[in-house]
mmCIF file of C-alpha atoms in Angstrom:
data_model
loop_
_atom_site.group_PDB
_atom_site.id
_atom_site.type_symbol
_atom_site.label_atom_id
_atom_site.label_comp_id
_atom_site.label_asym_id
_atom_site.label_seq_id
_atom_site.Cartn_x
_atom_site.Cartn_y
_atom_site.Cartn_z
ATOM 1 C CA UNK C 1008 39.588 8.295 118.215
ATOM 2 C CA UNK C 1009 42.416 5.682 118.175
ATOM 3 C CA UNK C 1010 39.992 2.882 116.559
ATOM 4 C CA UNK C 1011 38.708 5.100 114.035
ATOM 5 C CA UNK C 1012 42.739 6.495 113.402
ATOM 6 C CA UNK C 1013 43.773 2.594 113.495
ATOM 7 C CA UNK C 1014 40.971 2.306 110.722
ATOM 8 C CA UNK C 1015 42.128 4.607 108.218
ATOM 9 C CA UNK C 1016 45.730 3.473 108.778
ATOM 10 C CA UNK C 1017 44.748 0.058 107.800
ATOM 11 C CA UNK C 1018 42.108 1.017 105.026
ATOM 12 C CA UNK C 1019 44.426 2.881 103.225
ATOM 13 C CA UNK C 1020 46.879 0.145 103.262
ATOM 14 C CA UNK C 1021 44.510 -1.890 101.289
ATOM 15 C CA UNK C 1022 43.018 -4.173 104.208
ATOM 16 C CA UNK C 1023 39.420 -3.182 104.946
ATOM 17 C CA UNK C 1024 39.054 -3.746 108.512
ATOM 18 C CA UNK C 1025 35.244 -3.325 109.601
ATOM 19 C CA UNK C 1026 34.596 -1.763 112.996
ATOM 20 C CA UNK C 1027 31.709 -0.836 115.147
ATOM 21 C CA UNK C 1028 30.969 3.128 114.757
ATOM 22 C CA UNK C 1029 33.244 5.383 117.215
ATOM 23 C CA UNK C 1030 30.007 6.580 119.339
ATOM 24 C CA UNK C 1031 30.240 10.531 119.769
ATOM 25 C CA UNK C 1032 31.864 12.070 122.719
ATOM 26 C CA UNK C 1033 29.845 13.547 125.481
ATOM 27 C CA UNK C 1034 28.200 17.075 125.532
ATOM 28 C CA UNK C 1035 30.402 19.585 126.567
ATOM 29 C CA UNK C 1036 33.439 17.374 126.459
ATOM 30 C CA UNK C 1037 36.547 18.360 124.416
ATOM 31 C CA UNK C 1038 38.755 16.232 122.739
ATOM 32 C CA UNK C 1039 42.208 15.113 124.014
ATOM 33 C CA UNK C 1040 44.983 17.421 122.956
ATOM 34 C CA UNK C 1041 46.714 16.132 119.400
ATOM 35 C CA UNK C 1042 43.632 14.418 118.689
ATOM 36 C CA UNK C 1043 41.404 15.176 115.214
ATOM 37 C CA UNK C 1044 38.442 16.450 115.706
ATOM 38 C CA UNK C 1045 35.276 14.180 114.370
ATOM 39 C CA UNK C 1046 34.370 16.241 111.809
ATOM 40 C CA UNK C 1047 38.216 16.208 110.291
ATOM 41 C CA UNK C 1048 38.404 12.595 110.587
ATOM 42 C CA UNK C 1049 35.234 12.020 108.529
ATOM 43 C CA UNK C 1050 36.942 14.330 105.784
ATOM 44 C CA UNK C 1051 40.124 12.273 106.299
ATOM 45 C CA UNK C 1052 37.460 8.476 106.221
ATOM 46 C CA UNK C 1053 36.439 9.859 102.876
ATOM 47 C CA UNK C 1054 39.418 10.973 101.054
ATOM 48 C CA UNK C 1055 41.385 7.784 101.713
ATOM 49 C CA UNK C 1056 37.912 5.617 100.010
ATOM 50 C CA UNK C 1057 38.196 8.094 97.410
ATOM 51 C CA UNK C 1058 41.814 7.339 96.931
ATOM 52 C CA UNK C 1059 40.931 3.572 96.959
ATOM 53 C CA UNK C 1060 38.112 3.919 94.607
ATOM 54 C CA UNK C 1061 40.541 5.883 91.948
ATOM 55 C CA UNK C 1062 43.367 3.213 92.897
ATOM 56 C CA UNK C 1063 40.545 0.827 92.271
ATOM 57 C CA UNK C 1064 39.451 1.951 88.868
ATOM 58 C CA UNK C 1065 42.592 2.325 88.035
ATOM 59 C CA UNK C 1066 43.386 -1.743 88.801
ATOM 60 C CA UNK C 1067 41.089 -2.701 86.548
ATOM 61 C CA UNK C 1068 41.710 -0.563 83.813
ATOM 62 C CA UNK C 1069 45.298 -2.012 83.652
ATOM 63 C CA UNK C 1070 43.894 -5.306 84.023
ATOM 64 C CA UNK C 1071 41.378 -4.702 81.066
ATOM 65 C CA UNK C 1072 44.498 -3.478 79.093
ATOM 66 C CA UNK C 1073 46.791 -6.435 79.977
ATOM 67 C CA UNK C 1074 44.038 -8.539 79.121
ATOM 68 C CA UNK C 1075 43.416 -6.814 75.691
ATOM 69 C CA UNK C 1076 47.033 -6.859 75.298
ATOM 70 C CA UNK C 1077 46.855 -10.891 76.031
ATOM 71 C CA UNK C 1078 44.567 -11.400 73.142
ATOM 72 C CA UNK C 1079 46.904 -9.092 70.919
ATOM 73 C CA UNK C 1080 49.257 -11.786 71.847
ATOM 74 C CA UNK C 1081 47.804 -14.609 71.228
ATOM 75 C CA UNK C 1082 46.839 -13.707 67.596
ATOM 76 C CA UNK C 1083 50.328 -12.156 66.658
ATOM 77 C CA UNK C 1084 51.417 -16.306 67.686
ATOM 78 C CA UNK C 1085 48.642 -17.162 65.395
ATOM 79 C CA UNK C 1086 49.798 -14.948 62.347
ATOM 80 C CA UNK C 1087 53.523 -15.702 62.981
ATOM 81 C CA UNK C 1088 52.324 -19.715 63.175
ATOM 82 C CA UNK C 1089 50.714 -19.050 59.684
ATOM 83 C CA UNK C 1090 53.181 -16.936 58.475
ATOM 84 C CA UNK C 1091 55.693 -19.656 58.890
ATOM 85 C CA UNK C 1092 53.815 -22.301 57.732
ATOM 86 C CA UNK C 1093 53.220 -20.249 54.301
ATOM 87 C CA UNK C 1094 57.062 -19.852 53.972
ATOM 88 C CA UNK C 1095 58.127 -23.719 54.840
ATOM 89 C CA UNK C 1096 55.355 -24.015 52.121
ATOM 90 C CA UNK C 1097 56.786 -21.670 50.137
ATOM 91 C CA UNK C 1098 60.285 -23.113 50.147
ATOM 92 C CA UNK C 1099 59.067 -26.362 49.635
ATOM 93 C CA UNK C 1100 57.331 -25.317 46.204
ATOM 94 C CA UNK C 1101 60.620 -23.576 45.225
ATOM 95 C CA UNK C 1102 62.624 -26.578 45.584
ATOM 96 C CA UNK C 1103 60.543 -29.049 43.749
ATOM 97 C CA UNK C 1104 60.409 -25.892 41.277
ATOM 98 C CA UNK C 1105 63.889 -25.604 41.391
ATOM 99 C CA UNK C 1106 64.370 -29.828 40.931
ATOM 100 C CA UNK C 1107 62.692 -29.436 37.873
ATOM 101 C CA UNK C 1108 63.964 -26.753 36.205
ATOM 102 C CA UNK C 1109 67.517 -28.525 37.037
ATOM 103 C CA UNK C 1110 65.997 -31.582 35.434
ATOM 104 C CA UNK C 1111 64.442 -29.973 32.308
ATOM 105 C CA UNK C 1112 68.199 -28.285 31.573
ATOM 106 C CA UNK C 1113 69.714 -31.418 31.774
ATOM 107 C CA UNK C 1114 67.154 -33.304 29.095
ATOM 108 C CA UNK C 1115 67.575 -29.783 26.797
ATOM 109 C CA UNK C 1116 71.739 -30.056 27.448
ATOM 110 C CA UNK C 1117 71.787 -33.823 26.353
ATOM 111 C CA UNK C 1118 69.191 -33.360 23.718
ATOM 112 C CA UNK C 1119 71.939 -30.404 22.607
ATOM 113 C CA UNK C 1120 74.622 -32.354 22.977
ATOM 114 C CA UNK C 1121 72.847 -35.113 20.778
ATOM 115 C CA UNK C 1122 71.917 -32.504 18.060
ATOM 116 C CA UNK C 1123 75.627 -31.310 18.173
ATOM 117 C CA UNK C 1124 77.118 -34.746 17.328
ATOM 118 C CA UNK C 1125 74.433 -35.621 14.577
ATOM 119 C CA UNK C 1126 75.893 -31.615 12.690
ATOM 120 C CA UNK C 1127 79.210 -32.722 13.167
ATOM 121 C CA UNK C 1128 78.981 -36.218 11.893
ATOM 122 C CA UNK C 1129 77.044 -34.444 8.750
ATOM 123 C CA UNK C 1130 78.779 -34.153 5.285
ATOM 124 C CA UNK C 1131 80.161 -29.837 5.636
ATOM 125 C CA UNK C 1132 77.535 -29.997 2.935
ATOM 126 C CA UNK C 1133 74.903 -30.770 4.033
ATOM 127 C CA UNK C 1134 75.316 -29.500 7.053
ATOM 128 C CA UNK C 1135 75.816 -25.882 6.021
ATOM 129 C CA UNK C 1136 72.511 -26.093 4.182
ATOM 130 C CA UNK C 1137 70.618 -26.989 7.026
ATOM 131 C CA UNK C 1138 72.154 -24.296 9.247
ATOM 132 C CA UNK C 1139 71.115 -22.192 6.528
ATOM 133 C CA UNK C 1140 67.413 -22.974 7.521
ATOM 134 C CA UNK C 1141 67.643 -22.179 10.888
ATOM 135 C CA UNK C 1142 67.458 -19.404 12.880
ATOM 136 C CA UNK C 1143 70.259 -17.091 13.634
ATOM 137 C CA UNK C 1144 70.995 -17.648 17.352
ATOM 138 C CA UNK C 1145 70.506 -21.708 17.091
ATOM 139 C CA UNK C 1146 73.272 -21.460 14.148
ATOM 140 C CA UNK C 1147 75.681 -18.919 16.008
ATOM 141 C CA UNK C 1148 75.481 -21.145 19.195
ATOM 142 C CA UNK C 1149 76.511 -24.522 16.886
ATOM 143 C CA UNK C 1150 79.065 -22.691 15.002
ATOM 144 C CA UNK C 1151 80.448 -21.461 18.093
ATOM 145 C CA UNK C 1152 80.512 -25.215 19.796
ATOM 146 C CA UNK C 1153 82.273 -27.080 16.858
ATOM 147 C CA UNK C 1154 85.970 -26.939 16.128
ATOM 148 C CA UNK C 1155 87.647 -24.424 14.145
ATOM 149 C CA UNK C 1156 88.721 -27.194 11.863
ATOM 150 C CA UNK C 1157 84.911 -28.075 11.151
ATOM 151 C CA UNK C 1158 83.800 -24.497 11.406
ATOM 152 C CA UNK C 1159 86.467 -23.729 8.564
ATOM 153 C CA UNK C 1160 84.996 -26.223 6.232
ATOM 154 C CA UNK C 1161 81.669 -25.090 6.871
ATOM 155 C CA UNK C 1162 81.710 -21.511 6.616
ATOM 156 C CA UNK C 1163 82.716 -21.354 2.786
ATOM 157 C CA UNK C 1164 79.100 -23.621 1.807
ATOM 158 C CA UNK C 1165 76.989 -21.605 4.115
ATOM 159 C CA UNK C 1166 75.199 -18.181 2.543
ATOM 160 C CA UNK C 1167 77.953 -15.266 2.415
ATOM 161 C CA UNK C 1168 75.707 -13.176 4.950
ATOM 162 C CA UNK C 1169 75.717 -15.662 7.495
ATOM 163 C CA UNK C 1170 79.033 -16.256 7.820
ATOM 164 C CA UNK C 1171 79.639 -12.705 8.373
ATOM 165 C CA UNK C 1172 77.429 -12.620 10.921
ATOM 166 C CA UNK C 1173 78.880 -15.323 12.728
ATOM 167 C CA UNK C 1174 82.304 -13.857 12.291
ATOM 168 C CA UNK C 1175 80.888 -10.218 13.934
ATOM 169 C CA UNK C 1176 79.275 -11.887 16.640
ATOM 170 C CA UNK C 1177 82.433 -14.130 17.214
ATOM 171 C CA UNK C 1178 84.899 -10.889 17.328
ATOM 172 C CA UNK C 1179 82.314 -8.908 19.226
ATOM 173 C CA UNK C 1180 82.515 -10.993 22.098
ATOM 174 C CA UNK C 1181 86.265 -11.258 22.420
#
């Protein structure tokens, strides 16, 4: 009884020891006081490889999960990889974007600049008839870039109604 008690000790902590079968007592002989009877140690034999089987099954359902969890991982890495290649590529578009958008209002800013000089070199004159011709927010933006001393010889030549309207739109955002 002490090699089959030695057994389940060791089986249920996880080492499997194989031993040769505990042969049955004599007829007629009764078993040592404090000692399990056969029958109850059987019962016991199967319990604890029930217990391992369960622990068993539960092992590798863990390890299926950690492995499932592994390859949940390994393509969040991928995605985040992606992810931040698609934003360096991202930013990178932006700032050539941005470059050239810099570089377009400096070429419209000179090519202002330029346009500016050529209305203020003009004759009043002539000038006021060709702000005449253009459109309202080109001629309020001029108007509102020249001198007063230019703007006052200018305003009497241009149409009545334009003049007014530059005067409004000058008042109206003081």
């Amino acid at each position: 009884m002490k090699k089959s008690l030695l057994a389940t000790v060791m089986v249920m902590s996880g080492v499997l020891l194989l031993a040769p079968p505990v042969s049955a007592p004599p007829a007629g002989a009764q078993p040592a006081a404090g000692e399990p009877q056969a029958p109850a140690a059987a019962a016991a034999g199967k319990s604890v490889v029930g217990e391992m089987a369960l622990v068993e099954a539960k092992r590798q359902q863990l390890a299926a999960r950690e492995a499932a969890l592994a390859v949940k991982e390994q393509e969040l890495k991928n995605l985040s990889a992606k992810l931040e290649a698609r934003v360096k590529e991202l930013e990178s578009a932006k700032a050539a974007l941005d470059r050239s958008l810099d570089a377009r209002k400096k070429v419209q800013s000179a090519n202002y600049q330029k346009m500016l000089k050529v209305y203020k070199a003009l004759k009043p004159a002539e000038a006021a008839q060709l702000l005449d011709k253009m459109d309202e927010g080109e001629v309020l933006e001029i108007l509102n870039e020249m001198d007063q001393k230019r703007v006052a010889k200018l305003l009497p030549l241009m149409k009545q109604e334009r003049a007014l309207r530059w005067t409004r739109h000058s008042l109206a955002a003081k």
